[in-house]
XYZ file of C-alpha atoms in Angstrom:
401
model
C 37.693 -7.299 -18.080
C 34.699 -8.357 -20.148
C 33.248 -6.395 -23.045
C 30.453 -4.022 -22.089
C 27.043 -4.427 -23.713
C 26.697 -2.769 -27.078
C 23.147 -1.634 -26.240
C 23.694 -0.750 -22.591
C 20.994 1.771 -21.630
C 21.835 5.243 -20.299
C 25.540 4.855 -21.137
C 27.279 8.152 -20.468
C 30.818 9.359 -19.928
C 32.283 8.298 -16.602
C 33.878 10.710 -14.102
C 37.238 9.101 -14.941
C 36.793 9.876 -18.640
C 35.971 13.483 -17.792
C 39.084 13.695 -15.613
C 41.136 12.172 -18.427
C 39.854 14.848 -20.819
C 41.202 17.578 -18.541
C 44.774 16.555 -19.390
C 43.959 17.200 -23.048
C 42.785 20.692 -22.152
C 46.395 21.376 -21.147
C 47.824 19.766 -24.288
C 45.465 21.567 -26.682
C 46.053 24.896 -24.930
C 49.800 24.445 -25.371
C 49.664 23.645 -29.088
C 47.128 26.424 -29.744
C 49.288 28.996 -27.959
C 52.320 27.999 -30.039
C 50.363 28.339 -33.289
C 49.110 31.763 -32.189
C 52.694 32.913 -31.531
C 53.695 31.733 -34.997
C 50.799 33.576 -36.643
C 51.556 36.796 -34.736
C 55.216 36.626 -35.769
C 54.287 36.189 -39.415
C 55.252 32.503 -39.534
C 51.804 30.957 -39.406
C 52.282 28.898 -42.563
C 55.628 27.562 -41.352
C 54.069 26.586 -38.033
C 51.124 24.787 -39.608
C 52.851 21.445 -40.240
C 54.317 21.187 -36.699
C 50.884 22.123 -35.346
C 49.161 19.371 -37.345
C 51.828 16.850 -36.345
C 51.582 17.573 -32.632
C 47.800 17.773 -32.791
C 47.704 14.343 -34.428
C 49.567 12.924 -31.433
C 47.069 14.571 -29.068
C 44.016 13.507 -31.058
C 45.185 9.949 -31.642
C 45.981 9.422 -27.963
C 42.485 10.628 -27.077
C 40.959 8.427 -29.790
C 42.758 5.295 -28.600
C 41.614 5.768 -25.019
C 38.041 6.731 -25.941
C 37.265 3.747 -28.163
C 38.939 1.308 -25.759
C 36.962 2.722 -22.843
C 33.731 2.428 -24.801
C 34.313 -1.335 -25.038
C 36.192 -2.207 -21.832
C 35.599 0.438 -19.156
C 35.615 -1.836 -16.091
C 36.431 1.079 -13.752
C 38.292 -1.171 -11.317
C 41.593 -0.413 -9.595
C 43.830 -1.692 -12.394
C 41.868 0.180 -15.044
C 41.999 3.427 -13.080
C 45.735 3.198 -12.436
C 46.537 2.453 -16.081
C 44.368 5.410 -17.077
C 46.417 7.579 -14.712
C 49.564 6.395 -16.516
C 48.077 7.542 -19.815
C 47.153 10.891 -18.257
C 50.758 11.331 -17.152
C 51.861 10.715 -20.731
C 49.523 13.429 -22.009
C 50.963 15.929 -19.528
C 54.530 15.082 -20.574
C 53.470 15.515 -24.199
C 51.933 18.903 -23.384
C 55.175 19.994 -21.699
C 57.054 19.158 -24.896
C 54.818 21.179 -27.225
C 56.808 24.475 -27.080
C 60.073 22.696 -27.956
C 58.409 20.765 -30.782
C 56.703 23.801 -32.280
C 59.577 26.224 -31.759
C 62.671 24.103 -32.358
C 61.384 20.860 -33.963
C 62.485 19.030 -30.816
C 60.098 16.089 -30.474
C 61.864 14.236 -27.665
C 59.371 15.072 -24.930
C 56.479 14.547 -27.357
C 57.850 11.071 -28.082
C 58.416 10.363 -24.380
C 54.874 11.363 -23.482
C 53.516 9.286 -26.346
C 55.562 6.295 -25.203
C 54.174 6.568 -21.663
C 50.635 6.700 -22.989
C 51.147 3.716 -25.262
C 52.604 1.600 -22.457
C 49.393 2.123 -20.484
C 47.194 1.434 -23.503
C 49.030 -1.709 -24.605
C 48.801 -3.045 -21.060
C 45.055 -2.464 -21.140
C 44.714 -4.377 -24.413
C 46.838 -7.252 -23.108
C 44.635 -7.459 -20.049
C 41.534 -7.499 -22.271
C 43.109 -10.287 -24.329
C 43.673 -12.385 -21.228
C 40.307 -11.784 -19.568
C 37.988 -11.677 -22.610
C 38.615 -14.946 -24.513
C 35.897 -14.222 -27.085
C 37.819 -11.194 -28.393
C 41.313 -12.266 -27.461
C 42.564 -12.201 -31.036
C 41.251 -8.673 -31.553
C 42.814 -7.405 -28.327
C 46.184 -8.998 -29.101
C 46.105 -7.517 -32.587
C 45.569 -4.089 -31.066
C 48.432 -4.630 -28.613
C 50.777 -5.828 -31.359
C 49.796 -3.133 -33.866
C 50.165 -0.300 -31.349
C 53.538 -1.641 -30.180
C 54.883 -1.901 -33.728
C 53.639 1.597 -34.526
C 55.326 2.927 -31.391
C 58.605 1.325 -32.438
C 58.222 3.149 -35.728
C 57.856 6.484 -33.912
C 60.939 5.784 -31.818
C 62.885 4.906 -34.974
C 61.714 8.120 -36.652
C 62.861 10.194 -33.676
C 66.246 8.448 -33.479
C 66.875 8.958 -37.186
C 65.885 12.634 -36.980
C 67.945 13.353 -33.861
C 70.997 11.556 -35.299
C 70.748 13.505 -38.540
C 70.484 10.293 -40.532
C 67.059 11.042 -41.994
C 67.269 13.989 -44.422
C 64.809 16.795 -43.748
C 63.111 16.152 -47.112
C 62.152 12.638 -45.941
C 61.048 13.484 -42.393
C 57.491 14.484 -43.289
C 56.902 11.529 -45.702
C 58.216 9.168 -42.989
C 55.852 10.806 -40.501
C 52.890 10.411 -42.868
C 53.687 6.730 -43.398
C 53.608 6.216 -39.629
C 50.279 8.064 -39.446
C 48.823 5.745 -42.092
C 50.110 2.782 -40.113
C 48.460 4.068 -36.944
C 45.139 4.605 -38.711
C 45.295 1.099 -40.172
C 45.695 -0.668 -36.809
C 42.011 -0.461 -35.724
C 40.791 -1.563 -39.139
C 43.128 -4.565 -39.102
C 42.447 -5.497 -35.485
C 38.661 -5.307 -35.803
C 38.676 -7.785 -38.692
C 39.229 -10.590 -36.197
C 36.091 -9.635 -34.262
C 34.558 -6.224 -33.717
C 34.790 -4.672 -30.274
C 31.645 -3.668 -28.387
C 31.929 0.096 -28.618
C 28.721 1.884 -27.650
C 27.429 4.266 -30.385
C 25.690 6.720 -28.065
C 28.672 6.751 -25.712
C 31.047 7.445 -28.603
C 28.808 10.226 -29.931
C 28.736 11.839 -26.490
C 32.513 11.563 -26.078
C 33.113 13.268 -29.421
C 30.608 15.961 -28.530
C 32.369 16.608 -25.229
C 35.752 16.907 -26.946
C 34.207 19.343 -29.424
C 33.045 21.480 -26.507
C 36.543 21.307 -25.011
C 37.994 22.637 -28.266
C 35.387 25.386 -28.486
C 36.289 26.258 -24.904
C 39.959 26.387 -25.877
C 39.032 28.819 -28.652
C 37.271 30.992 -26.087
C 40.362 30.789 -23.860
C 42.678 31.635 -26.743
C 40.514 34.596 -27.746
C 40.513 35.782 -24.122
C 44.326 35.770 -24.212
C 44.072 38.066 -27.209
C 41.668 40.284 -25.280
C 44.148 40.477 -22.408
C 46.908 41.451 -24.817
C 44.756 44.163 -26.372
C 43.655 45.507 -22.990
C 47.267 45.744 -21.860
C 47.726 48.310 -24.614
C 45.223 50.459 -22.690
C 42.765 51.056 -25.521
C 39.379 49.528 -26.327
C 38.753 50.294 -29.989
C 35.871 49.658 -32.345
C 37.706 46.820 -34.167
C 38.432 45.215 -30.793
C 34.742 45.115 -29.910
C 33.771 43.881 -33.375
C 36.252 40.994 -33.381
C 35.502 39.988 -29.787
C 31.745 39.960 -30.401
C 32.019 38.308 -33.815
C 34.322 35.628 -32.421
C 31.733 34.672 -29.819
C 28.964 34.553 -32.440
C 31.181 32.488 -34.741
C 31.972 29.887 -32.077
C 28.311 29.687 -31.091
C 27.288 29.129 -34.724
C 29.832 26.324 -35.133
C 28.596 24.733 -31.896
C 25.039 24.936 -33.224
C 25.985 23.300 -36.530
C 27.866 20.459 -34.841
C 25.011 19.604 -32.479
C 22.227 19.838 -35.034
C 21.768 16.094 -34.763
C 22.645 13.440 -32.192
C 25.003 11.009 -33.932
C 24.371 8.006 -31.689
C 21.419 6.598 -33.646
C 23.242 7.040 -36.939
C 26.344 5.282 -35.631
C 24.172 2.470 -34.299
C 22.566 1.938 -37.712
C 25.746 2.507 -39.728
C 28.570 1.052 -37.654
C 30.543 0.342 -40.838
C 30.945 4.098 -41.333
C 32.404 4.669 -37.901
C 35.987 4.779 -39.229
C 35.290 7.614 -41.663
C 33.142 9.403 -39.080
C 35.746 9.086 -36.341
C 38.768 9.878 -38.501
C 36.969 12.810 -40.143
C 36.825 14.474 -36.761
C 40.586 15.000 -36.828
C 40.045 17.799 -39.329
C 37.161 19.271 -37.315
C 39.087 19.164 -34.047
C 42.286 20.568 -35.582
C 40.306 23.330 -37.308
C 38.612 24.350 -34.057
C 41.970 24.464 -32.265
C 43.515 26.505 -35.094
C 40.516 28.850 -35.077
C 41.262 29.673 -31.455
C 44.792 30.675 -32.418
C 43.526 32.814 -35.293
C 40.974 34.604 -33.134
C 43.584 35.221 -30.437
C 45.896 37.041 -32.833
C 43.020 38.838 -34.575
C 41.916 40.322 -31.241
C 45.457 41.017 -30.094
C 46.365 43.020 -33.209
C 43.708 45.609 -32.360
C 45.822 46.693 -29.374
C 49.321 46.596 -30.814
C 51.130 45.781 -34.031
C 51.884 42.207 -35.064
C 54.133 40.996 -37.851
C 51.345 39.194 -39.715
C 49.612 41.039 -42.544
C 45.825 41.653 -42.581
C 45.544 39.037 -45.340
C 47.337 36.433 -43.204
C 45.228 37.284 -40.156
C 42.055 36.974 -42.198
C 43.049 33.553 -43.453
C 44.091 32.450 -39.941
C 40.374 32.648 -39.135
C 38.856 31.814 -42.534
C 40.754 28.597 -43.312
C 39.820 26.823 -40.045
C 36.196 27.914 -40.439
C 36.034 26.781 -44.074
C 37.561 23.397 -43.264
C 35.245 22.969 -40.285
C 32.104 23.751 -42.325
C 32.981 21.304 -45.087
C 33.828 18.513 -42.654
C 30.758 19.130 -40.497
C 28.594 18.508 -43.536
C 30.618 15.385 -44.390
C 30.524 13.723 -40.952
C 26.825 14.453 -40.517
C 26.118 12.978 -43.964
C 27.917 9.754 -43.008
C 25.536 8.854 -40.197
C 22.345 10.864 -40.709
C 19.339 9.290 -42.426
C 18.451 12.625 -44.063
C 20.618 15.643 -44.901
C 21.363 17.698 -41.830
C 23.384 20.458 -43.451
C 22.603 20.838 -47.135
C 25.821 20.344 -49.139
C 25.201 23.281 -51.475
C 24.686 25.612 -48.515
C 27.667 24.313 -46.522
C 30.131 24.311 -49.417
C 28.935 27.679 -50.703
C 29.362 29.188 -47.257
C 32.840 27.652 -46.973
C 33.809 29.084 -50.382
C 32.601 32.568 -49.453
C 34.428 32.390 -46.126
C 37.679 31.496 -47.900
C 37.306 34.424 -50.308
C 36.568 37.077 -47.684
C 40.176 37.563 -46.448
C 41.147 38.824 -49.897
C 39.354 42.037 -48.957
C 41.196 42.383 -45.632
C 43.753 44.950 -46.900
C 40.861 47.300 -47.744
C 38.111 46.594 -45.195
C 40.271 45.447 -42.264
C 40.533 42.283 -40.203
C 37.576 43.166 -37.976
C 35.205 43.427 -40.930
C 36.457 40.101 -42.320
C 35.871 38.299 -39.022
C 32.414 39.895 -38.728
C 31.477 38.770 -42.239
C 32.738 35.238 -41.575
C 30.576 35.080 -38.451
C 27.612 36.456 -40.411
C 28.073 33.788 -43.084
C 27.975 31.034 -40.462
C 24.858 32.568 -38.894
C 23.186 32.541 -42.315
C 24.133 28.874 -42.742
C 22.552 28.055 -39.364
C 19.390 29.927 -40.344
C 19.189 28.223 -43.758
C 19.685 24.818 -42.137
C 16.946 25.436 -39.567
C 14.586 26.744 -42.234
C 15.306 23.779 -44.488
C 14.709 21.341 -41.644
C 11.379 22.945 -40.773
C 10.271 23.136 -44.413
C 11.180 19.498 -44.975
C 9.257 18.285 -41.954
C 12.431 17.254 -40.129
C 12.162 19.723 -37.306
C 12.194 17.080 -34.603
C 15.417 15.389 -35.718
C 17.413 18.306 -37.021
C 16.756 20.837 -34.313
C 17.153 18.622 -31.285
C 20.465 17.987 -29.615
C 21.734 15.126 -27.463
C 19.431 14.438 -24.555
C 16.629 16.671 -25.879
C 13.391 15.053 -27.023
C 12.117 15.869 -30.496
C 9.523 18.606 -30.582
């Protein structure tokens, strides 16, 4: 297991990586469905913290595998089998999502996470043995991940035994999250791994598409629920159409620029760029839940108020817009999304639900989608006016025009 070349030409996602991503489709669908149930029952705010906790486990497991594979994807028998072990862990985690979200029972989440980490630590130990030049880095990763996993097991034991008071459970969780995020930074100080910038950019883009697809799936569940009521109303058509336009606009904004070149030139910003995607990914998953309930409420009554339903869509969109500007700014040589335009659009989006009691949820969703369309148009116009048409309007794999 030797490190792959940092400038390997035509590096793309492998079929095994694409298969691995399919297990996360199941996990994200499970956590999104649970959040949608909470929103529909009027407990969206109460379900937000469990959603973010479970989504962190999903995202961090994907992150760990993705960055390791970018450096050490040997694609031999041992590598494939250990990847299968990690896939099994993701599926166990996905099976535990309903219990975690509904009853704060994290046992299956912890079990799935443990299975995944066993596979990952074994991979790092193998890299430490077979790649002497980066042995210290690999062993640091193995040690840091193992210690962090012991911390998660301790947290679960203390919670299940009733030893850890409920007021301290979230702070304990956040401390463990900080520890997890610190492991790569600490390990890479020994010697940086050979992650491939264009490969990483493609992997993040593919996961973004998965999350957009989950939003489409979640919205389709809402459509099914509305159709079961036997009535296709005007608000139903407005929300369904606006939801599609909204997701397309967010896709357009994310893929305004190919991040590979920027990551290659600014590798020191990879931590902020990679970690910043947690907010983008979580927001896209939450948006799917919001759209599902917004569509569903056109067919039958839900416990959530119009204001809550409006914010179930607006908050994820606002967070996504702000973070899209931020992650693009980290790696782009020139502004991709102008900050004034992005932040102004996010502010307007977050204010729109206040009008929901008077204009209705459908109108709020339509206006949110319209705001994002305007942001896309302003960004394209600004790119053309600034002579950056080639870089800003091309997407991965498309030559500048």
